[in-house]
Amino acid sequence: MKALLCHAFGDPPDLAVREVAEPAPGPGEVLIQVEAVGLGFFDALLLAGRYQERPPLPFIPGREHAGRVVAVGEGGDPALLGTRVAALAFGGALAERAVAKADHCLVVPPDMEPAAAGGLLSAYATSLYALEVLGRVRAGETVLVLGAAGAVGSAAIDVAKALGARVAAAASTPEKRDRCRRRGADMVIDYTAPDWRAALRDALGGGIDVVLDTVGGAVTEPAFRSLNPGGRHLVVGFASGEIPRLPLNLPLLKRASVVGVDWAGFLLSDPAGNGALLDRLGAMLADGRLTPDAPSVHGLVEMAPLLRRFLDRGGVGKPVVVPVWR
Ligand SMILES: NC(=O)c1ccc[n+]([C@@H]2O[C@H](COP(=O)([O-])OP(=O)(O)OC[C@H]3O[C@@H](n4cnc5c(N)ncnc54)[C@H](OP(=O)(O)O)[C@@H]3O)[C@@H](O)[C@H]2O)c1
């Protein structure tokens, strides 16, 4: 089969289509005919050689994808055969076929476009895990999303609204804030403005209950200081490139928590808990409580600029690659 191989890390990485051996699904695994691959900040860091782990070269990039199950490993559920799933391929998704663990697969609604399915799993599962499981968001609470026009941020607006929260969305440009409004945010905030915390308080007429933080750096502390007593600050990522420090008197004074969100760690360590999460996510997609945005769809030749866009703060929403192999 054909696959995209990364031969060298870099900006841009050295990527080339090559013929490779087809993987075989082992026990508890499925083989997926890949239709679309979602790109995320993780892929950009990994391929630039800036992630904490580096796979041995050459390797097939891409993790999150969607496609049809074409084979089931030993002991697997034959009912999965022929279904379209969104899944994670730890051995590389930018290939004609990829192997994923059956219990990491989300069966997607039959009418969902392949590209839409390819870009939803990581952002939506992370947001639901963060806001519902760890953040215990209740209807009527106020959620502040940092980096709200990004892939995870956009999904977080959708999930927070589905949980009945009021959503404040923070983003850096008027275009990104417009996008957040269209995505359903109740109010938007320019968190590059000098006193954005006061502007947020004035606009809300009070504090916030939950922060979903994909950005880190300088915006984390003012966001934490905006929490109401008992608030929860969900640490999802550090897209700013800077890991912030927080004075520990703040959580004490506010009786507030800082909660680490690592959905990939959760799915590997608690397959049953993740299975239940994916079932809830599937039900919310099927009955229309969640309405993912249409992703931007790209070809393999656009990989380098797409990866650069994450690192340049240029991305909005979720980019998806629909590979054509020749
Ligand atoms: N914990 C988990 O389970 C999990 C799962 C998925 C992703 N993540 C992490 O979550 C973070 C966001 O991922 P994503 O896919 O949503 O990325 P994304 O689409 O690129 O969004 C990130 C947002 O961060 C903001 N940002 C602020 N400073 C930035 C900078 N210097 N460079 C780039 N962006 C900057 C940008 O919005 P503004 O321009 O509006 O500020 C951007 O829209 C990443 O760190 C990723 O690794 C974590």
CSV table of C-alpha atoms and ligand atoms in Angstrom, one decimal:
chain,number,residue,atom,x,y,z
A,1,MET,CA,0.0,0.0,0.0
A,2,LYS,CA,1.0,3.6,-0.3
A,3,ALA,CA,1.9,5.8,2.7
A,4,LEU,CA,3.4,9.2,3.4
A,5,LEU,CA,6.8,8.7,5.1
A,6,CYS,CA,8.6,11.2,7.2
A,7,HIS,CA,12.4,10.8,6.5
A,8,ALA,CA,13.6,13.8,8.5
A,9,PHE,CA,12.1,16.1,11.2
A,10,GLY,CA,12.1,19.8,10.3
A,11,ASP,CA,10.2,22.8,9.3
A,12,PRO,CA,9.3,21.7,6.7
A,13,PRO,CA,9.8,18.0,7.4
A,14,ASP,CA,11.1,15.7,4.6
A,15,LEU,CA,7.9,13.9,3.5
A,16,ALA,CA,7.5,11.5,0.6
A,17,VAL,CA,4.9,9.0,-0.7
A,18,ARG,CA,6.4,5.5,-0.7
A,19,GLU,CA,5.2,1.9,-1.0
A,20,VAL,CA,5.2,0.2,2.4
A,21,ALA,CA,4.0,-3.2,3.8
A,22,GLU,CA,0.4,-3.3,4.8
A,23,PRO,CA,-0.2,-3.5,8.6
A,24,ALA,CA,-2.2,-6.4,10.0
A,25,PRO,CA,-4.7,-5.9,12.8
A,26,GLY,CA,-3.7,-7.9,16.0
A,27,PRO,CA,-6.0,-9.0,18.8
A,28,GLY,CA,-8.4,-6.2,19.8
A,29,GLU,CA,-7.4,-4.1,16.7
A,30,VAL,CA,-9.1,-3.2,13.4
A,31,LEU,CA,-7.8,-2.4,9.9
A,32,ILE,CA,-9.2,0.8,8.5
A,33,GLN,CA,-9.4,2.0,4.9
A,34,VAL,CA,-8.4,5.6,5.6
A,35,GLU,CA,-10.6,8.3,4.1
A,36,ALA,CA,-9.5,11.5,5.9
A,37,VAL,CA,-6.8,12.4,8.4
A,38,GLY,CA,-7.2,15.3,10.9
A,39,LEU,CA,-4.1,17.4,11.6
A,40,GLY,CA,-3.5,18.9,15.0
A,41,PHE,CA,-0.9,20.9,17.0
A,42,PHE,CA,0.6,17.5,18.1
A,43,ASP,CA,1.4,16.6,14.4
A,44,ALA,CA,3.0,20.0,13.8
A,45,LEU,CA,5.3,19.7,16.9
A,46,LEU,CA,6.1,16.1,16.2
A,47,LEU,CA,7.1,16.6,12.5
A,48,ALA,CA,9.1,19.7,13.4
A,49,GLY,CA,11.0,17.6,15.9
A,50,ARG,CA,9.8,19.8,18.8
A,51,TYR,CA,7.7,17.1,20.6
A,52,GLN,CA,9.0,15.5,23.8
A,53,GLU,CA,9.1,12.1,22.0
A,54,ARG,CA,10.5,11.3,18.5
A,55,PRO,CA,9.6,8.1,16.7
A,56,PRO,CA,12.4,6.4,14.9
A,57,LEU,CA,12.8,7.5,11.2
A,58,PRO,CA,11.3,6.9,8.8
A,59,PHE,CA,7.7,6.8,10.2
A,60,ILE,CA,4.2,7.4,8.9
A,61,PRO,CA,2.7,10.6,10.4
A,62,GLY,CA,-0.9,11.3,11.2
A,63,ARG,CA,-2.8,9.9,14.1
A,64,GLU,CA,-6.5,11.0,14.1
A,65,HIS,CA,-8.4,9.7,11.1
A,66,ALA,CA,-11.7,8.3,9.8
A,67,GLY,CA,-12.4,5.5,7.4
A,68,ARG,CA,-14.2,2.2,7.0
A,69,VAL,CA,-13.3,-0.9,8.9
A,70,VAL,CA,-12.1,-3.5,6.4
A,71,ALA,CA,-10.7,-6.2,8.7
A,72,VAL,CA,-11.0,-7.1,12.4
A,73,GLY,CA,-8.2,-8.8,14.4
A,74,GLU,CA,-8.5,-12.0,16.3
A,75,GLY,CA,-11.4,-12.1,18.7
A,76,GLY,CA,-12.7,-8.7,17.5
A,77,ASP,CA,-16.3,-7.7,17.0
A,78,PRO,CA,-17.3,-8.6,13.4
A,79,ALA,CA,-20.2,-6.0,13.7
A,80,LEU,CA,-17.5,-3.3,13.1
A,81,LEU,CA,-16.8,-4.6,9.6
A,82,GLY,CA,-17.9,-2.0,7.0
A,83,THR,CA,-18.7,0.7,9.6
A,84,ARG,CA,-17.2,4.2,9.3
A,85,VAL,CA,-15.3,5.0,12.4
A,86,ALA,CA,-13.2,7.9,13.7
A,87,ALA,CA,-10.1,6.5,15.3
A,88,LEU,CA,-6.5,7.0,16.4
A,89,ALA,CA,-3.7,5.2,14.5
A,90,PHE,CA,-0.6,5.0,16.7
A,91,GLY,CA,1.3,3.5,13.8
A,92,GLY,CA,0.5,6.3,11.4
A,93,ALA,CA,-2.7,7.3,9.6
A,94,LEU,CA,-1.4,9.0,6.4
A,95,ALA,CA,-1.6,5.7,4.5
A,96,GLU,CA,-4.1,3.8,2.5
A,97,ARG,CA,-4.8,1.6,5.5
A,98,ALA,CA,-4.1,2.0,9.2
A,99,VAL,CA,-4.5,-0.1,12.3
A,100,ALA,CA,-6.3,1.2,15.4
A,101,LYS,CA,-7.4,-0.3,18.6
A,102,ALA,CA,-11.1,-1.3,18.4
A,103,ASP,CA,-11.9,0.3,21.7
A,104,HIS,CA,-10.4,3.7,20.5
A,105,CYS,CA,-12.9,3.8,17.6
A,106,LEU,CA,-16.0,6.0,17.6
A,107,VAL,CA,-18.7,4.8,15.2
A,108,VAL,CA,-19.8,8.0,13.4
A,109,PRO,CA,-23.3,8.8,12.2
A,110,PRO,CA,-23.9,7.3,8.8
A,111,ASP,CA,-24.7,10.6,7.1
A,112,MET,CA,-21.5,12.3,8.3
A,113,GLU,CA,-19.0,13.3,5.6
A,114,PRO,CA,-15.6,11.4,5.8
A,115,ALA,CA,-13.7,14.7,6.1
A,116,ALA,CA,-15.9,15.8,9.0
A,117,ALA,CA,-15.4,12.5,10.7
A,118,GLY,CA,-11.6,12.6,10.2
A,119,GLY,CA,-11.3,15.8,12.2
A,120,LEU,CA,-13.5,15.5,15.1
A,121,LEU,CA,-12.3,12.7,17.5
A,122,SER,CA,-9.3,14.4,19.3
A,123,ALA,CA,-10.9,17.8,19.7
A,124,TYR,CA,-14.3,16.6,20.7
A,125,ALA,CA,-13.2,13.7,23.0
A,126,THR,CA,-10.7,16.0,24.7
A,127,SER,CA,-13.3,18.7,25.2
A,128,LEU,CA,-16.0,16.4,26.5
A,129,TYR,CA,-13.5,14.7,28.8
A,130,ALA,CA,-12.3,18.0,30.0
A,131,LEU,CA,-15.6,19.8,30.5
A,132,GLU,CA,-17.9,17.0,31.5
A,133,VAL,CA,-15.8,14.5,33.3
A,134,LEU,CA,-13.0,16.6,34.8
A,135,GLY,CA,-14.6,20.1,34.9
A,136,ARG,CA,-18.1,18.8,36.0
A,137,VAL,CA,-19.7,21.7,34.1
A,138,ARG,CA,-23.3,22.2,35.1
A,139,ALA,CA,-26.1,24.0,33.1
A,140,GLY,CA,-26.0,27.7,33.8
A,141,GLU,CA,-22.3,27.8,34.7
A,142,THR,CA,-19.9,30.1,32.8
A,143,VAL,CA,-17.0,28.6,30.8
A,144,LEU,CA,-14.1,30.7,29.5
A,145,VAL,CA,-12.4,29.0,26.5
A,146,LEU,CA,-8.8,30.2,25.8
A,147,GLY,CA,-7.6,29.7,22.2
A,148,ALA,CA,-11.3,29.4,21.3
A,149,ALA,CA,-10.9,29.7,17.5
A,150,GLY,CA,-8.5,26.7,17.4
A,151,ALA,CA,-9.4,23.1,16.8
A,152,VAL,CA,-9.9,22.1,20.4
A,153,GLY,CA,-11.3,25.6,21.3
A,154,SER,CA,-14.0,25.4,18.7
A,155,ALA,CA,-15.0,22.0,19.8
A,156,ALA,CA,-15.0,23.2,23.4
A,157,ILE,CA,-17.5,26.0,22.6
A,158,ASP,CA,-19.8,23.4,21.0
A,159,VAL,CA,-19.5,20.9,24.0
A,160,ALA,CA,-19.9,23.6,26.6
A,161,LYS,CA,-23.0,24.9,25.0
A,162,ALA,CA,-24.4,21.4,24.7
A,163,LEU,CA,-23.8,21.0,28.5
A,164,GLY,CA,-25.9,24.1,29.0
A,165,ALA,CA,-23.1,26.5,29.9
A,166,ARG,CA,-22.7,30.2,29.1
A,167,VAL,CA,-19.6,30.5,27.0
A,168,ALA,CA,-17.0,33.3,26.8
A,169,ALA,CA,-14.5,32.7,24.0
A,170,ALA,CA,-11.1,34.3,24.0
A,171,ALA,CA,-9.2,34.8,20.7
A,172,SER,CA,-6.6,37.1,19.3
A,173,THR,CA,-8.1,38.6,16.1
A,174,PRO,CA,-11.5,40.0,15.0
A,175,GLU,CA,-11.8,37.3,12.4
A,176,LYS,CA,-11.2,34.6,15.0
A,177,ARG,CA,-13.6,36.2,17.4
A,178,ASP,CA,-16.3,36.4,14.7
A,179,ARG,CA,-15.7,32.7,14.1
A,180,CYS,CA,-16.2,32.0,17.8
A,181,ARG,CA,-19.5,33.9,17.8
A,182,ARG,CA,-20.7,31.9,14.8
A,183,ARG,CA,-19.7,28.8,16.6
A,184,GLY,CA,-22.1,29.7,19.4
A,185,ALA,CA,-20.1,31.6,22.0
A,186,ASP,CA,-22.3,33.9,24.0
A,187,MET,CA,-19.6,36.6,24.2
A,188,VAL,CA,-16.0,37.0,22.9
A,189,ILE,CA,-13.0,38.6,24.4
A,190,ASP,CA,-9.7,39.9,23.0
A,191,TYR,CA,-7.2,38.4,25.3
A,192,THR,CA,-4.3,40.3,23.7
A,193,ALA,CA,-5.8,43.6,25.1
A,194,PRO,CA,-3.9,44.9,28.2
A,195,ASP,CA,-6.8,44.6,30.7
A,196,TRP,CA,-8.8,41.9,29.2
A,197,ARG,CA,-9.6,40.4,32.6
A,198,ALA,CA,-11.5,43.6,33.7
A,199,ALA,CA,-13.3,43.7,30.3
A,200,LEU,CA,-14.4,40.1,30.8
A,201,ARG,CA,-15.6,40.8,34.3
A,202,ASP,CA,-17.6,43.8,33.2
A,203,ALA,CA,-19.1,42.0,30.2
A,204,LEU,CA,-20.1,39.0,32.4
A,205,GLY,CA,-21.2,40.9,35.4
A,206,GLY,CA,-19.1,38.5,37.5
A,207,GLY,CA,-16.6,35.7,37.4
A,208,ILE,CA,-16.3,32.4,35.6
A,209,ASP,CA,-16.7,28.8,36.8
A,210,VAL,CA,-14.5,26.9,34.5
A,211,VAL,CA,-11.5,27.8,32.2
A,212,LEU,CA,-10.6,25.5,29.4
A,213,ASP,CA,-7.0,26.5,28.7
A,214,THR,CA,-5.3,25.4,25.4
A,215,VAL,CA,-2.8,28.3,25.3
A,216,GLY,CA,-0.8,28.7,28.6
A,217,GLY,CA,1.8,31.4,28.9
A,218,ALA,CA,0.8,34.9,29.9
A,219,VAL,CA,-3.0,34.3,29.7
A,220,THR,CA,-3.3,31.5,32.2
A,221,GLU,CA,-2.9,33.5,35.5
A,222,PRO,CA,-5.4,36.3,34.6
A,223,ALA,CA,-7.8,33.6,33.6
A,224,PHE,CA,-7.3,31.7,36.8
A,225,ARG,CA,-7.8,35.0,38.8
A,226,SER,CA,-11.1,35.4,37.0
A,227,LEU,CA,-12.5,32.1,38.5
A,228,ASN,CA,-15.3,32.2,41.0
A,229,PRO,CA,-14.8,30.3,44.4
A,230,GLY,CA,-14.8,26.6,43.6
A,231,GLY,CA,-13.8,27.2,40.0
A,232,ARG,CA,-11.9,24.7,37.9
A,233,HIS,CA,-9.0,25.5,35.5
A,234,LEU,CA,-8.6,22.8,32.9
A,235,VAL,CA,-5.1,22.6,31.6
A,236,VAL,CA,-5.3,21.2,28.0
A,237,GLY,CA,-2.2,22.6,26.2
A,238,PHE,CA,0.4,25.2,25.8
A,239,ALA,CA,-0.1,26.5,22.2
A,240,SER,CA,1.7,29.7,23.2
A,241,GLY,CA,4.9,27.6,23.7
A,242,GLU,CA,5.2,28.8,27.3
A,243,ILE,CA,4.4,26.7,30.4
A,244,PRO,CA,3.0,29.1,32.9
A,245,ARG,CA,3.6,29.2,36.7
A,246,LEU,CA,0.8,29.9,39.1
A,247,PRO,CA,1.2,31.2,42.7
A,248,LEU,CA,-0.4,28.5,44.9
A,249,ASN,CA,-2.1,31.0,47.2
A,250,LEU,CA,-4.6,31.6,44.3
A,251,PRO,CA,-6.2,28.1,44.4
A,252,LEU,CA,-6.2,28.2,48.2
A,253,LEU,CA,-7.9,31.6,48.4
A,254,LYS,CA,-10.5,30.6,45.8
A,255,ARG,CA,-10.9,27.0,46.8
A,256,ALA,CA,-10.3,26.4,43.1
A,257,SER,CA,-8.6,23.5,41.3
A,258,VAL,CA,-6.1,23.2,38.5
A,259,VAL,CA,-6.9,20.0,36.6
A,260,GLY,CA,-4.6,18.4,34.1
A,261,VAL,CA,-6.4,17.1,30.9
A,262,ASP,CA,-4.7,14.3,29.0
A,263,TRP,CA,-7.3,12.5,26.9
A,264,ALA,CA,-4.7,10.2,25.2
A,265,GLY,CA,-3.5,9.2,28.7
A,266,PHE,CA,-7.1,8.6,29.8
A,267,LEU,CA,-7.9,6.4,26.8
A,268,LEU,CA,-4.8,4.3,27.3
A,269,SER,CA,-5.2,3.9,31.1
A,270,ASP,CA,-9.0,3.6,31.4
A,271,PRO,CA,-10.4,1.9,28.2
A,272,ALA,CA,-13.8,1.3,29.9
A,273,GLY,CA,-14.1,5.0,31.0
A,274,ASN,CA,-13.1,6.1,27.5
A,275,GLY,CA,-15.5,3.7,25.9
A,276,ALA,CA,-18.3,5.2,27.9
A,277,LEU,CA,-17.1,8.7,26.9
A,278,LEU,CA,-17.1,7.8,23.2
A,279,ASP,CA,-20.6,6.3,23.6
A,280,ARG,CA,-21.8,9.6,25.0
A,281,LEU,CA,-20.0,11.6,22.3
A,282,GLY,CA,-21.5,9.3,19.6
A,283,ALA,CA,-25.0,9.9,21.0
A,284,MET,CA,-24.6,13.7,21.2
A,285,LEU,CA,-23.4,13.7,17.6
A,286,ALA,CA,-26.2,11.4,16.4
A,287,ASP,CA,-29.0,13.4,18.0
A,288,GLY,CA,-27.7,16.8,17.0
A,289,ARG,CA,-26.7,18.1,20.4
A,290,LEU,CA,-23.2,18.5,19.0
A,291,THR,CA,-22.7,20.0,15.5
A,292,PRO,CA,-19.0,20.0,14.5
A,293,ASP,CA,-18.0,22.7,12.0
A,294,ALA,CA,-17.1,21.5,8.5
A,295,PRO,CA,-13.3,21.2,8.5
A,296,SER,CA,-11.1,22.8,5.9
A,297,VAL,CA,-10.1,20.0,3.4
A,298,HIS,CA,-6.7,19.7,1.9
A,299,GLY,CA,-4.5,17.4,-0.3
A,300,LEU,CA,-1.2,15.8,0.7
A,301,VAL,CA,0.8,18.5,-1.1
A,302,GLU,CA,-0.5,21.0,1.4
A,303,MET,CA,1.0,19.3,4.4
A,304,ALA,CA,4.0,21.7,4.9
A,305,PRO,CA,1.9,24.9,4.9
A,306,LEU,CA,-0.8,23.3,7.1
A,307,LEU,CA,1.8,22.3,9.7
A,308,ARG,CA,3.4,25.7,9.6
A,309,ARG,CA,0.0,27.3,10.2
A,310,PHE,CA,-0.3,25.7,13.6
A,311,LEU,CA,3.2,27.0,14.6
A,312,ASP,CA,2.5,30.5,13.2
A,313,ARG,CA,-0.8,31.0,15.1
A,314,GLY,CA,-2.6,31.1,11.8
A,315,GLY,CA,-5.0,28.2,12.1
A,316,VAL,CA,-8.7,28.3,12.7
A,317,GLY,CA,-10.9,25.3,13.2
A,318,LYS,CA,-9.6,21.9,12.1
A,319,PRO,CA,-7.7,21.1,8.9
A,320,VAL,CA,-8.2,17.6,7.4
A,321,VAL,CA,-6.2,15.9,4.7
A,322,VAL,CA,-8.0,13.7,2.2
A,323,PRO,CA,-5.2,11.8,0.6
A,324,VAL,CA,-5.3,10.8,-3.1
A,325,TRP,CA,-2.7,8.1,-3.7
A,326,ARG,CA,-1.2,7.7,-7.2
B,1,LIG,N1,-4.6,17.5,26.6
B,1,LIG,C1,-5.1,16.9,25.6
B,1,LIG,O1,-5.7,15.8,25.7
B,1,LIG,C2,-5.0,17.6,24.2
B,1,LIG,C3,-5.7,17.1,23.1
B,1,LIG,C4,-5.6,17.8,21.9
B,1,LIG,C5,-4.8,19.0,21.8
B,1,LIG,N2,-4.1,19.4,23.0
B,1,LIG,C6,-3.2,20.6,22.9
B,1,LIG,O2,-4.1,21.7,22.9
B,1,LIG,C7,-3.4,22.8,22.3
B,1,LIG,C8,-4.3,23.4,21.2
B,1,LIG,O3,-4.4,22.4,20.1
B,1,LIG,P1,-5.3,22.8,18.8
B,1,LIG,O4,-5.2,21.6,18.0
B,1,LIG,O5,-6.6,23.4,19.2
B,1,LIG,O6,-4.3,23.9,18.2
B,1,LIG,P2,-4.8,25.2,17.3
B,1,LIG,O7,-5.9,24.8,16.4
B,1,LIG,O8,-3.6,25.7,16.6
B,1,LIG,O9,-5.3,26.3,18.3
B,1,LIG,C9,-4.4,26.8,19.3
B,1,LIG,C10,-4.8,28.3,19.6
B,1,LIG,O10,-3.8,28.8,20.5
B,1,LIG,C11,-3.7,30.2,20.3
B,1,LIG,N3,-2.3,30.6,20.4
B,1,LIG,C12,-1.9,31.5,21.3
B,1,LIG,N4,-0.6,31.7,21.2
B,1,LIG,C13,-0.2,30.9,20.2
B,1,LIG,C14,1.1,30.7,19.6
B,1,LIG,N5,2.2,31.3,20.0
B,1,LIG,N6,1.2,29.8,18.6
B,1,LIG,C15,0.1,29.1,18.2
B,1,LIG,N7,-1.1,29.3,18.7
B,1,LIG,C16,-1.3,30.2,19.7
B,1,LIG,C17,-4.2,30.5,18.9
B,1,LIG,O11,-5.4,31.3,19.1
B,1,LIG,P3,-5.3,32.9,19.2
B,1,LIG,O12,-4.4,33.4,18.0
B,1,LIG,O13,-6.7,33.3,19.1
B,1,LIG,O14,-4.6,33.2,20.5
B,1,LIG,C18,-4.7,29.1,18.3
B,1,LIG,O15,-6.0,29.2,17.7
B,1,LIG,C19,-2.1,22.3,21.8
B,1,LIG,O16,-1.1,22.6,22.7
B,1,LIG,C20,-2.3,20.7,21.7
B,1,LIG,O17,-1.1,20.0,21.9
B,1,LIG,C21,-4.2,18.7,24.1
